[in-house]
CSV table of C-alpha atoms in Angstrom, one decimal:
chain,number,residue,atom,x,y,z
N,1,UNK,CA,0.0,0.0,0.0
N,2,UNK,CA,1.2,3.6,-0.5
N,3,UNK,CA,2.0,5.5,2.5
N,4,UNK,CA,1.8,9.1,3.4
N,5,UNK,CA,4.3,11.6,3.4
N,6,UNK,CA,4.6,15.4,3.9
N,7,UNK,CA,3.6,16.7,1.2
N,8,UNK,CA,6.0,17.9,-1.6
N,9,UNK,CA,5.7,20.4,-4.1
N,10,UNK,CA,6.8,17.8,-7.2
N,11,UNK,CA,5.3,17.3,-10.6
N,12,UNK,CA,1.8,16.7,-10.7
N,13,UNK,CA,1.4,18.0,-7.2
N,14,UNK,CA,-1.5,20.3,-5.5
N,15,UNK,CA,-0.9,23.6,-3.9
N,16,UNK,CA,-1.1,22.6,-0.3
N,17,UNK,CA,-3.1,25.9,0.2
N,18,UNK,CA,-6.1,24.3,-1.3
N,19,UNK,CA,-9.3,24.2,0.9
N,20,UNK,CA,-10.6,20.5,1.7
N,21,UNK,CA,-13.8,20.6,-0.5
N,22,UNK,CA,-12.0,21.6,-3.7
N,23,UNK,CA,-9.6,18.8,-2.4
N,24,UNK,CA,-12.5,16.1,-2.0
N,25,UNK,CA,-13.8,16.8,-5.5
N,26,UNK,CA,-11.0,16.4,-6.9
N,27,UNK,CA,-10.2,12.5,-5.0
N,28,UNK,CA,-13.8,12.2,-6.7
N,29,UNK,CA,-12.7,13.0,-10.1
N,30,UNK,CA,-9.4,11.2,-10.3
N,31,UNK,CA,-10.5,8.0,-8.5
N,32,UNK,CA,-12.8,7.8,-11.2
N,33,UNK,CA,-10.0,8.0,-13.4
N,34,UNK,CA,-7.4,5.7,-12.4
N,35,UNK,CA,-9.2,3.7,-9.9
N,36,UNK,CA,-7.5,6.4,-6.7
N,37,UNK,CA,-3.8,5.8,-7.5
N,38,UNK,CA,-3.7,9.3,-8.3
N,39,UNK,CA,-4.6,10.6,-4.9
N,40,UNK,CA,-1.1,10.8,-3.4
N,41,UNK,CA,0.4,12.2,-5.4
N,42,UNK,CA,-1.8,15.1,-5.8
N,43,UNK,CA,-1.6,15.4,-1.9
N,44,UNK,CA,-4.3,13.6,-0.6
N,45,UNK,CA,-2.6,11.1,2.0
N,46,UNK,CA,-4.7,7.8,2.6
N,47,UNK,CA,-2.5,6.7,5.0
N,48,UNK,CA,0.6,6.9,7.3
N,49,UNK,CA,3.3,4.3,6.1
N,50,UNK,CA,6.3,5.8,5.3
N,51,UNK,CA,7.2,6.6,1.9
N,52,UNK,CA,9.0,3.8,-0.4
N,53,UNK,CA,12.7,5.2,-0.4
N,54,UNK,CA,13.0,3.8,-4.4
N,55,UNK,CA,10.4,6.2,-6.0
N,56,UNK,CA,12.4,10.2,-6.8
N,57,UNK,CA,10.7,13.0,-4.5
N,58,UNK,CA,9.5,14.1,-8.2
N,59,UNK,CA,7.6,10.8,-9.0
N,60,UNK,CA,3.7,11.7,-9.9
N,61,UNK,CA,1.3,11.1,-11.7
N,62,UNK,CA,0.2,13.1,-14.3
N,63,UNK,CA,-3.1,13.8,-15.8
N,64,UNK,CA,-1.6,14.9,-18.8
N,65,UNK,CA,0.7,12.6,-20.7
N,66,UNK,CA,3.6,14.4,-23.5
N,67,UNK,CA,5.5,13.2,-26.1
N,68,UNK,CA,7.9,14.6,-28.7
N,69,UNK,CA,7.8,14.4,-32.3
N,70,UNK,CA,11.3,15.2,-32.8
N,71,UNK,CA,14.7,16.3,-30.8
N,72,UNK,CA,14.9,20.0,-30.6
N,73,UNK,CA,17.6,21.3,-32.8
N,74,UNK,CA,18.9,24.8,-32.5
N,75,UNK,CA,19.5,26.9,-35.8
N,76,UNK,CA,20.3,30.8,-36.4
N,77,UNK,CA,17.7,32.5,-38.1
N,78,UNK,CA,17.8,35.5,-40.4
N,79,UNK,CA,16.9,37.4,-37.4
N,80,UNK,CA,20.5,36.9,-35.8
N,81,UNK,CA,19.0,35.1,-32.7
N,82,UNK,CA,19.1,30.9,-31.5
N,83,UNK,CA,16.0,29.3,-32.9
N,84,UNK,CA,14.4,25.6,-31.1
N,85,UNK,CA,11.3,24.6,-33.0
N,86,UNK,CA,9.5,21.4,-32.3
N,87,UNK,CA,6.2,19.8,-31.1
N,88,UNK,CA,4.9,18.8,-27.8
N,89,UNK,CA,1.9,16.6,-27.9
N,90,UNK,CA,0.1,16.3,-24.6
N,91,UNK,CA,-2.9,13.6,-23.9
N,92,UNK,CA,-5.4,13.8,-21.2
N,93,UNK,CA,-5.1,10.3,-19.2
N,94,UNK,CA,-8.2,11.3,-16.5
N,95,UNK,CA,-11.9,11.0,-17.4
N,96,UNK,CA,-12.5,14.5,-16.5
N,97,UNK,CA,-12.0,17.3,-19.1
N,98,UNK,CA,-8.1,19.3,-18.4
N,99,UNK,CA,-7.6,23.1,-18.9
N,100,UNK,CA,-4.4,24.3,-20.3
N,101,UNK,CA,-3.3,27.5,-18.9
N,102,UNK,CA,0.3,27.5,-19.0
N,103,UNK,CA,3.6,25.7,-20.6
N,104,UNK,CA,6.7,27.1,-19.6
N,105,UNK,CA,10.0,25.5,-21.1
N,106,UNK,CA,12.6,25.3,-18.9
N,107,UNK,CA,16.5,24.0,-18.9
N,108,UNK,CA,16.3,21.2,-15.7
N,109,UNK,CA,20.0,21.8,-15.1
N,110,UNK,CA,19.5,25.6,-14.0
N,111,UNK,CA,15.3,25.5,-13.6
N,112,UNK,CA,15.4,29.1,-15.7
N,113,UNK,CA,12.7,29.2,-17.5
N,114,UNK,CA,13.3,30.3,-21.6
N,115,UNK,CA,10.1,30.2,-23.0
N,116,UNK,CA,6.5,30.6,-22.0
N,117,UNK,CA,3.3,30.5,-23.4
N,118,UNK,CA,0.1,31.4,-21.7
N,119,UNK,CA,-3.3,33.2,-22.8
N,120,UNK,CA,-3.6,34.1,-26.3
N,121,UNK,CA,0.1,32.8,-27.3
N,122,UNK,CA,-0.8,29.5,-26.3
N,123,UNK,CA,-4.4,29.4,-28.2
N,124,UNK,CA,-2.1,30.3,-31.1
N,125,UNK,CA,0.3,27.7,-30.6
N,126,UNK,CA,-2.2,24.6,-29.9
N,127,UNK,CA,-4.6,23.0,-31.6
N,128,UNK,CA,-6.2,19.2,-31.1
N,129,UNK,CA,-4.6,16.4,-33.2
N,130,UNK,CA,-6.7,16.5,-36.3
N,131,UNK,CA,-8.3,19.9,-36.0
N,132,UNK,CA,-5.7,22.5,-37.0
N,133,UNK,CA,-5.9,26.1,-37.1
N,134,UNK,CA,-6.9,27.9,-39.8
N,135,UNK,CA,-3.5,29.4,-41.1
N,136,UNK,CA,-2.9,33.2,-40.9
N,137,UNK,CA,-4.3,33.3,-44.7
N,138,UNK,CA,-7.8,31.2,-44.6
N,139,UNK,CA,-9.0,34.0,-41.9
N,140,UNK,CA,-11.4,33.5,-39.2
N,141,UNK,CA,-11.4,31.0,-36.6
N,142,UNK,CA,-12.9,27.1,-36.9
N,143,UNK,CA,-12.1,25.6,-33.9
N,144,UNK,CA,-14.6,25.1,-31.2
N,145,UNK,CA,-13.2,27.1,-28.2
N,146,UNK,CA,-13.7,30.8,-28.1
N,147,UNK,CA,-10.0,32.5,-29.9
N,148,UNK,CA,-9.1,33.5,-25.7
N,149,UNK,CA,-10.0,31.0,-23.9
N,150,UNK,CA,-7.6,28.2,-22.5
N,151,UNK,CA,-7.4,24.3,-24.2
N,152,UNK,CA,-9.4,22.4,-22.8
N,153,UNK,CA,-8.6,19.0,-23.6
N,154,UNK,CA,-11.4,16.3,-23.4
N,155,UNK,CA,-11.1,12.9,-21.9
N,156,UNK,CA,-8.4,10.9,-24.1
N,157,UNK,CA,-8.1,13.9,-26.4
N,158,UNK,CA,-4.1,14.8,-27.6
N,159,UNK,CA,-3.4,18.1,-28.6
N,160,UNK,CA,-0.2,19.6,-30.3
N,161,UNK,CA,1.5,22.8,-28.7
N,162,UNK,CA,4.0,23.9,-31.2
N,163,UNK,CA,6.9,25.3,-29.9
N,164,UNK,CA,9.1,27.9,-31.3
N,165,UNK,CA,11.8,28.9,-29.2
N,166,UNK,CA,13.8,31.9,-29.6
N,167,UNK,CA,16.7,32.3,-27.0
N,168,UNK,CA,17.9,35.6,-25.8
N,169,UNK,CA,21.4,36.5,-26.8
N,170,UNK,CA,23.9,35.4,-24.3
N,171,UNK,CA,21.7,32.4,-23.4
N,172,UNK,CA,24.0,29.2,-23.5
N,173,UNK,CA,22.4,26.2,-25.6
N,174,UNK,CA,20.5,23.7,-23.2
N,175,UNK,CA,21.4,20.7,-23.0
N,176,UNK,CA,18.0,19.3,-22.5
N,177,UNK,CA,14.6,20.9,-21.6
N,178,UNK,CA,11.5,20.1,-19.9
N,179,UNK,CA,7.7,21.5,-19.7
N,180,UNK,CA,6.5,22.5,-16.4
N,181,UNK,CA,2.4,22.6,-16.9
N,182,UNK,CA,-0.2,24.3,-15.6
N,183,UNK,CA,-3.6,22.9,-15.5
N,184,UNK,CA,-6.4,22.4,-14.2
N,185,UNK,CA,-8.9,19.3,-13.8
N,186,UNK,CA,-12.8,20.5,-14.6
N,187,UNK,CA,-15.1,18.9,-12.4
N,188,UNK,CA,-18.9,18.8,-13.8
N,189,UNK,CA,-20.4,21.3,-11.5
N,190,UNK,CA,-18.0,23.8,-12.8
N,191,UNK,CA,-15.4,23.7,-10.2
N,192,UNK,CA,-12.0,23.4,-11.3
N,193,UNK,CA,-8.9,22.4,-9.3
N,194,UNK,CA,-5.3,23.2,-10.4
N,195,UNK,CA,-2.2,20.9,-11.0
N,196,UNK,CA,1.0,21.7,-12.0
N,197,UNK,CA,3.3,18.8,-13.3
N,198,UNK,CA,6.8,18.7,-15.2
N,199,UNK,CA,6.9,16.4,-18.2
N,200,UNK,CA,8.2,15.6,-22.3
N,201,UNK,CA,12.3,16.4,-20.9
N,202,UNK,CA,14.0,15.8,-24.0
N,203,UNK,CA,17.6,16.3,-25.1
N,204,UNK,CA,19.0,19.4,-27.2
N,205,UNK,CA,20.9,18.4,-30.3
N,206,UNK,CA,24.1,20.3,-29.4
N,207,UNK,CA,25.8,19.6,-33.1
N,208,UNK,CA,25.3,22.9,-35.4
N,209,UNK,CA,22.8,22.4,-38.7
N,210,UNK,CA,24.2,21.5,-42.0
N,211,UNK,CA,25.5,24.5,-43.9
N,212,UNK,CA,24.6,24.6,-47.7
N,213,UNK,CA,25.6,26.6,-50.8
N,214,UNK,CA,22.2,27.9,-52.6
N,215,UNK,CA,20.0,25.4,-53.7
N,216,UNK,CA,19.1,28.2,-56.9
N,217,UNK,CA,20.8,30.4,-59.3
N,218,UNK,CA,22.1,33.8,-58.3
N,219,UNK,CA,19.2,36.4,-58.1
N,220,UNK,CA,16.2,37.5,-56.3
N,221,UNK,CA,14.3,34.8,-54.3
N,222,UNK,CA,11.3,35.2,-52.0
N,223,UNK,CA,11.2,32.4,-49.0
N,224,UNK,CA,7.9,31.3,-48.7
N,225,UNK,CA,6.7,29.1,-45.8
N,226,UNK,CA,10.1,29.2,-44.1
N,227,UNK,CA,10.1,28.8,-40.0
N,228,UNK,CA,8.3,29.7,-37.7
N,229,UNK,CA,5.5,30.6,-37.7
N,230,UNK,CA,1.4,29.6,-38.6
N,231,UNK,CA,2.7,27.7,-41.6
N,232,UNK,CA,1.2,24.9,-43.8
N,233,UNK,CA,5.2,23.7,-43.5
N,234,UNK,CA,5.5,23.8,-40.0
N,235,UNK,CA,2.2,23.2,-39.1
N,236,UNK,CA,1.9,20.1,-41.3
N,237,UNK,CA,1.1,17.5,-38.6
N,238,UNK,CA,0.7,14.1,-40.7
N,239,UNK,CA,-0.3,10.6,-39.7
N,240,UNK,CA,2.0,8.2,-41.6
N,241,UNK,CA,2.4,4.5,-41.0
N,242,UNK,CA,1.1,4.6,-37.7
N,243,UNK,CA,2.8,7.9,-36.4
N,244,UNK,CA,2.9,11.3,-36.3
N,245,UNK,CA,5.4,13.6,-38.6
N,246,UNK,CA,6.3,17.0,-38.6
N,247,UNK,CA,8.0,16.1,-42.2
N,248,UNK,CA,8.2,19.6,-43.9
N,249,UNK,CA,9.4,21.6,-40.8
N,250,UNK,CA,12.0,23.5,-42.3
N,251,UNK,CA,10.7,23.5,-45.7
N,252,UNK,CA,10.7,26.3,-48.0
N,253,UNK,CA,9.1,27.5,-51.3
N,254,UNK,CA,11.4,29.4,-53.7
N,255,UNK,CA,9.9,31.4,-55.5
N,256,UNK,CA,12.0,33.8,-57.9
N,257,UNK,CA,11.1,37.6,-57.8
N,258,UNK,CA,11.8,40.2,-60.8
N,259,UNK,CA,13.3,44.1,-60.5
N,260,UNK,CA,10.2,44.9,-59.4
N,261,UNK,CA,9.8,42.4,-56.7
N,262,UNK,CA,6.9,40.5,-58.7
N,263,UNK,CA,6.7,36.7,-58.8
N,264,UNK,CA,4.8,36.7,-62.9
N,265,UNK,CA,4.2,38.7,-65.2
N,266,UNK,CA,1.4,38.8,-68.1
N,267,UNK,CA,-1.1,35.9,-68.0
N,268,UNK,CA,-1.0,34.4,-64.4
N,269,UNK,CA,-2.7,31.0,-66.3
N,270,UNK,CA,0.6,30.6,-68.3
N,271,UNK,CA,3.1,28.3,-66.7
N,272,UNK,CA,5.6,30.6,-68.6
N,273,UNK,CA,4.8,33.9,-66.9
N,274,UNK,CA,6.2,33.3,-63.1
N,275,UNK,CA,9.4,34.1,-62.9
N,276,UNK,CA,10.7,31.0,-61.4
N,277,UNK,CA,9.4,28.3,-64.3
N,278,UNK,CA,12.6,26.4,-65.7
N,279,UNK,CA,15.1,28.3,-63.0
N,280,UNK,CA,17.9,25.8,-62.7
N,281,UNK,CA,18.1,24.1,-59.4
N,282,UNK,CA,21.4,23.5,-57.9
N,283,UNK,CA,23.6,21.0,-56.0
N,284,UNK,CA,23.7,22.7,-52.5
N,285,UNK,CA,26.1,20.2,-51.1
N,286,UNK,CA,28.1,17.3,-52.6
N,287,UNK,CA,26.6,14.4,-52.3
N,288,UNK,CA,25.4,11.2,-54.2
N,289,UNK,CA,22.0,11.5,-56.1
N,290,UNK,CA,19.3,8.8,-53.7
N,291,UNK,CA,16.2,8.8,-55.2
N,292,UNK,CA,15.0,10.6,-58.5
N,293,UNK,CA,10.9,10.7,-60.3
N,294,UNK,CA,10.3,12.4,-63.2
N,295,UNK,CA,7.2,12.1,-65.9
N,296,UNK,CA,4.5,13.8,-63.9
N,297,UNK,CA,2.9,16.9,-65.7
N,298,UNK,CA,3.1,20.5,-65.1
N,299,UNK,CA,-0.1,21.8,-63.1
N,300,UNK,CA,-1.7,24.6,-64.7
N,301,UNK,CA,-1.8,27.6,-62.0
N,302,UNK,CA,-3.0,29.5,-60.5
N,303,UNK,CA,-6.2,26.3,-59.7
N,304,UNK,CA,-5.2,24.3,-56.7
N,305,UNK,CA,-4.8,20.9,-58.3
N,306,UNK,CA,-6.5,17.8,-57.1
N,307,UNK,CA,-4.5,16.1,-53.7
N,308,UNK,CA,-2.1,13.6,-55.8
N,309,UNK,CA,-1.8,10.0,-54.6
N,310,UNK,CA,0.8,10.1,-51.8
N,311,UNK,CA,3.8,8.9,-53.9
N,312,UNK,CA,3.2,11.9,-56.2
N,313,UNK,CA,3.0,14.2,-53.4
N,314,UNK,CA,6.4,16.5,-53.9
N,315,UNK,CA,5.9,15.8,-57.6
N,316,UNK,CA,9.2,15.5,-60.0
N,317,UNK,CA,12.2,15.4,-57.7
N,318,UNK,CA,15.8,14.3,-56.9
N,319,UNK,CA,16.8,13.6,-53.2
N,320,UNK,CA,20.8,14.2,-52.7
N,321,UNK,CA,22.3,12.3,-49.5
N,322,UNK,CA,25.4,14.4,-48.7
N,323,UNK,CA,25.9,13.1,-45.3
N,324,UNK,CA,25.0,10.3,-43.2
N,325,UNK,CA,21.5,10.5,-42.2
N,326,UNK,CA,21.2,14.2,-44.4
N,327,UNK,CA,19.2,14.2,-47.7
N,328,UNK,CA,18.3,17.1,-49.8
N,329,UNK,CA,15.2,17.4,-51.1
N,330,UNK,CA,14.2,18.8,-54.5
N,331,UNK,CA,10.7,19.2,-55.4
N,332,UNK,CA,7.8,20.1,-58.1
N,333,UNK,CA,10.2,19.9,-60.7
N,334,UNK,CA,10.1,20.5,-64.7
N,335,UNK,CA,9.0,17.7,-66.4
N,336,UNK,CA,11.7,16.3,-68.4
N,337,UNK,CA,14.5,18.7,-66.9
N,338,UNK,CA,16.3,16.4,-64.8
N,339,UNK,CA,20.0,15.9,-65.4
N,340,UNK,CA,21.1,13.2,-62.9
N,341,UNK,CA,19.9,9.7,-62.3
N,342,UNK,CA,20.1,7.6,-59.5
N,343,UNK,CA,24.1,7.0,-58.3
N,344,UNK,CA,25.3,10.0,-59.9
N,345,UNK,CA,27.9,11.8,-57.8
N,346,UNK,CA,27.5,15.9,-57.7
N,347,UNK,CA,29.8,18.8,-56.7
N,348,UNK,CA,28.4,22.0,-55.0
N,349,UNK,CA,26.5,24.2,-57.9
N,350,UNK,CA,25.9,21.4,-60.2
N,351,UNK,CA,22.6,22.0,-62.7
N,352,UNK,CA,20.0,19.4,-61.5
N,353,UNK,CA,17.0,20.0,-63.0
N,354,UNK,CA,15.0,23.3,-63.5
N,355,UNK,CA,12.0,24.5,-61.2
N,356,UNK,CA,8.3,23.4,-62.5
N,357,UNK,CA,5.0,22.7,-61.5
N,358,UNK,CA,4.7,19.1,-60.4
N,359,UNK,CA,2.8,17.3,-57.8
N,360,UNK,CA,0.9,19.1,-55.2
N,361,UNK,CA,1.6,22.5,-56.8
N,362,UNK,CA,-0.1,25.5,-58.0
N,363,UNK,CA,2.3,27.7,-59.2
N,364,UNK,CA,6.0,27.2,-60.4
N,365,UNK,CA,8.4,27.0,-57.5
N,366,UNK,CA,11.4,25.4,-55.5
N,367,UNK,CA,10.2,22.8,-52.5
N,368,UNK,CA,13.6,22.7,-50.8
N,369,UNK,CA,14.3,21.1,-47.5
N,370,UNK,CA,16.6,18.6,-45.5
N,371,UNK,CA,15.5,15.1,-44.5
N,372,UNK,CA,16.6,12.3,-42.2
N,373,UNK,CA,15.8,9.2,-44.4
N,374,UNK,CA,15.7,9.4,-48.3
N,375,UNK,CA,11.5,8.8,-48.8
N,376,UNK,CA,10.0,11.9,-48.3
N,377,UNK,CA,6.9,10.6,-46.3
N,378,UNK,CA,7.4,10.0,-43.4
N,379,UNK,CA,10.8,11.7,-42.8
N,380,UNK,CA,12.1,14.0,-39.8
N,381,UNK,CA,12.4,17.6,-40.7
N,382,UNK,CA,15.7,19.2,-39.1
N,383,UNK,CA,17.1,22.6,-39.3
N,384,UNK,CA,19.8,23.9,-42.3
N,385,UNK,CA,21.3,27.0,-42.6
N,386,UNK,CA,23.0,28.9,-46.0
N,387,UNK,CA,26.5,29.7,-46.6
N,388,UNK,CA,25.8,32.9,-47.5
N,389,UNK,CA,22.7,35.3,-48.4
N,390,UNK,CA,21.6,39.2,-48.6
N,391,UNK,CA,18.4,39.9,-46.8
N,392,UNK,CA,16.9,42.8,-49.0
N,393,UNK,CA,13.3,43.2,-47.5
N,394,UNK,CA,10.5,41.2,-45.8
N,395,UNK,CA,6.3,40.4,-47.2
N,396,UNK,CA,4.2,41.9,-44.5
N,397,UNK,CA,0.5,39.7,-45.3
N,398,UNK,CA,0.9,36.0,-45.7
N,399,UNK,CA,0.8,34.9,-49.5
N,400,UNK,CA,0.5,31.5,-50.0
N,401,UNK,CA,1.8,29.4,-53.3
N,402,UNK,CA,-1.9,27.8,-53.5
N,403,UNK,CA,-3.2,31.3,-53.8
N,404,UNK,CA,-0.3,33.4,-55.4
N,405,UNK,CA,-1.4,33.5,-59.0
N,406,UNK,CA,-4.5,35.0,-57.9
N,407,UNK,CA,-3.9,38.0,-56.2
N,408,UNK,CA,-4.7,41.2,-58.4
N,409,UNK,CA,-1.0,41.8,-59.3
N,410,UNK,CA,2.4,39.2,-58.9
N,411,UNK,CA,4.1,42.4,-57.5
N,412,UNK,CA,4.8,41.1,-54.0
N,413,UNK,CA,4.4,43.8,-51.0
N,414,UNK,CA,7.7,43.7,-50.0
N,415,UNK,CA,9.2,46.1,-47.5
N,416,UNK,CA,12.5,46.7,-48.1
N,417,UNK,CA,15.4,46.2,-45.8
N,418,UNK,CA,17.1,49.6,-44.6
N,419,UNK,CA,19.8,48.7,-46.2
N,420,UNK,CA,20.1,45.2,-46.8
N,421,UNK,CA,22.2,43.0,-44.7
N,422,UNK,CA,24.9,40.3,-45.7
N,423,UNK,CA,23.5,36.8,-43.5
N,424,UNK,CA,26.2,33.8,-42.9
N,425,UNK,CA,25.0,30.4,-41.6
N,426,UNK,CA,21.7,31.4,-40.7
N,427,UNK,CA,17.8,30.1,-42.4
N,428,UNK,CA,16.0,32.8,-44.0
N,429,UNK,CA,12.7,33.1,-42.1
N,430,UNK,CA,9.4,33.1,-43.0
N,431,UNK,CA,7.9,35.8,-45.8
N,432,UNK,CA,12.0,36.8,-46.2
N,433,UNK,CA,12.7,38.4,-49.5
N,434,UNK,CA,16.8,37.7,-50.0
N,435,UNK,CA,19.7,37.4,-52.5
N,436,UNK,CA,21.9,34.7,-53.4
């Protein structure tokens, strides 16, 4: 039988401030759950044995489970700062419904806390498994909760908080981090009682990101979909073979941009008037070509095609490995334009193919990104950073590729950089307008 102990503010613990009734619906709540193992460790002490001395003081239970989809790697963005972007999925275990109200992210070694989220940041940032939120682009608001109020995550229900990280120079790299919760189990009169538990540590990849040479001819090139923000990249949650994938992460969408800053020019239902149709694509590292697919058709833009069978997803490609466990992945190529077949050996700037309109498309860009296996689905998603790039202005709204050739104009709003800025081994964020 468990024993009592004086009670310890641990993970999964109750303030011991609470008043006895709020204390005695909760027992009712969480018995119900898990048959009243719960109870001591949320501070309600059945008896007076003394506690087992095998179990850590920070042993709990927890009503909310975490996992990770992937090990947080640190990258440099275009802003100059440390970047850790990842996903934290969180499952309510009890029977009763949970509130969300806080998720700090803390380094366990020091207990400072880096990163918080709380209020309307963390609406932003969560969403249940399944029911995403509408990106910055499709406007309004679908999911069932009001835009300010807390999760609330149902009995058995998982949610994704999606974590972006930004560390404040001077900060030293973590080694590992863990999420200190703050909940609250609903009871059905209305009552709630709050919980605070620690949970999802993970290690911090302490190795730097791969640095590339451009994947893309010298000129002007508009990053589209590029970390971090409310992205169909890094939002793109996908069930594959049984699990969950984050697999376009650190994707971005090329697309190239004229004196003007536009992205076509003449009849947006011509292949032939963006900008970026039959741009060479280039080896950005030296490697060995993996995998190659050619023979699918151009899409017509600016019409969304029809979703592709899953094999034709990224469309025409070539996949580079040019390290252990570090592929390249080039996507929605021209049909016809490749230039390498599977087992040829590349240097850095090598012509691979040229840019096209292939796959899940809709109009003619670069899908460019690193992998951890050489099939595209499912595949991890880890950071990269460039050689070398001038950051020469920033788009303010969000324009997505599926919508592009359909704006009044393919003059992009871009606000220029005052003056631009030379970038070395960093990512070009989202909406960045740079040169190569």
């Amino acid at each position: 039988m468990l024993g009592s102990m004086p009670c310890r503010r641990s993970a999964g613990t109750l303030p011991p401030s609470l008043p006895p009734s709020r204390r005695s619906r909760l027992r009712r709540l969480v018995a119900a759950a898990l048959g009243g193992l719960l109870l001591p460790a949320l501070g309600v002490a059945p008896s007076s044995a003394a506690a087992p001395d095998r179990l850590p003081p920070t042993t709990a239970f927890t009503p909310l489970t975490a996992a990770l989809i992937t090990t947080p790697a640190p990258f440099r963005g275009s802003d100059g700062l440390t970047h850790l972007s990842y996903e934290l999925l969180l499952t309510n275990a009890l029977s009763a419904r949970v509130r969300l109200d806080q998720v700090d992210v803390a380094d366990p070694r020091s207990g400072r806390v880096l990163w918080s989220l709380t209020g309307r940041a963390l609406v932003a940032a969560s969403n249940p498994v399944g029911m995403p939120r509408p990106s910055d682009a499709d406007g309004g608001d679908a999911s069932p909760r009001q835009p300010d109020a807390a999760p609330v995550l149902a009995s058995s229900a998982t949610w994704v908080v999606w974590l972006d990280l930004v560390l404040k120079p001077g900060t030293p790299l973590p080694q590992a981090l863990v999420h200190r919760l703050r909940t609250a189990v609903l009871a059905p009169d209305g009552g709630a009682t709050p919980v605070r538990e620690s949970v999802g540590r993970t290690a911090v990849v302490q190795h730097p990101p791969v640095a590339l040479a451009p994947p893309v001819q010298p000129g002007t090139w508009y990053a589209s979909e590029s970390c971090c923000g409310n992205t169909h990249h890094r939002r793109g949650l996908a069930p594959i073979n049984g699990a969950l994938y984050v697999p376009q992460r650190f994707a971005v969408d090329w697309f190239r941009l004229g004196s003007r800053n536009q992205a076509w020019q003449g009849d947006p239902r011509k292949l032939t008037s963006y900008l970026g149709f039959r741009q060479p694509v280039l080896a950005a590292a030296a490697g060995r070509v993996v995998d190659v697919q050619d023979g699918l058709r151009d899409n017509t833009p600016p019409v969304p095609p029809a979703i592709p069978p899953i094999q034709d997803t990224v469309g025409n490609h070539i996949t580079l490995e040019v390290a252990p466990g570090v592929y390249l992945l080039y996507a929605h190529l021209e049909a016809g334009s490749l230039e390498v077949r599977r087992g040829d050996r590349v240097t850095p700037g090598r012509m691979l193919a040229r840019i096209g309109n292939s796959g899940n498309s809709t109009t003619p860009h670069l899908h460019f990104q690193v992998m951890t296996t050489r099939e595209f689905f499912p595949t991890d998603s880890p950071p990269y950073v460039f050689r070398a790039f001038t950051l020469l202005g920033q788009v303010g709204p969000r324009i997505w590729d599926d919508n592009l050739g359909l704006q009044p104009t393919g003059v992009l709003p871009v606000v220029p950089a005052a003056p631009p800025t030379r970038h070395a081994l960093e990512l070009p964020l989202d909406r960045n307008v740079i040169a190569f």
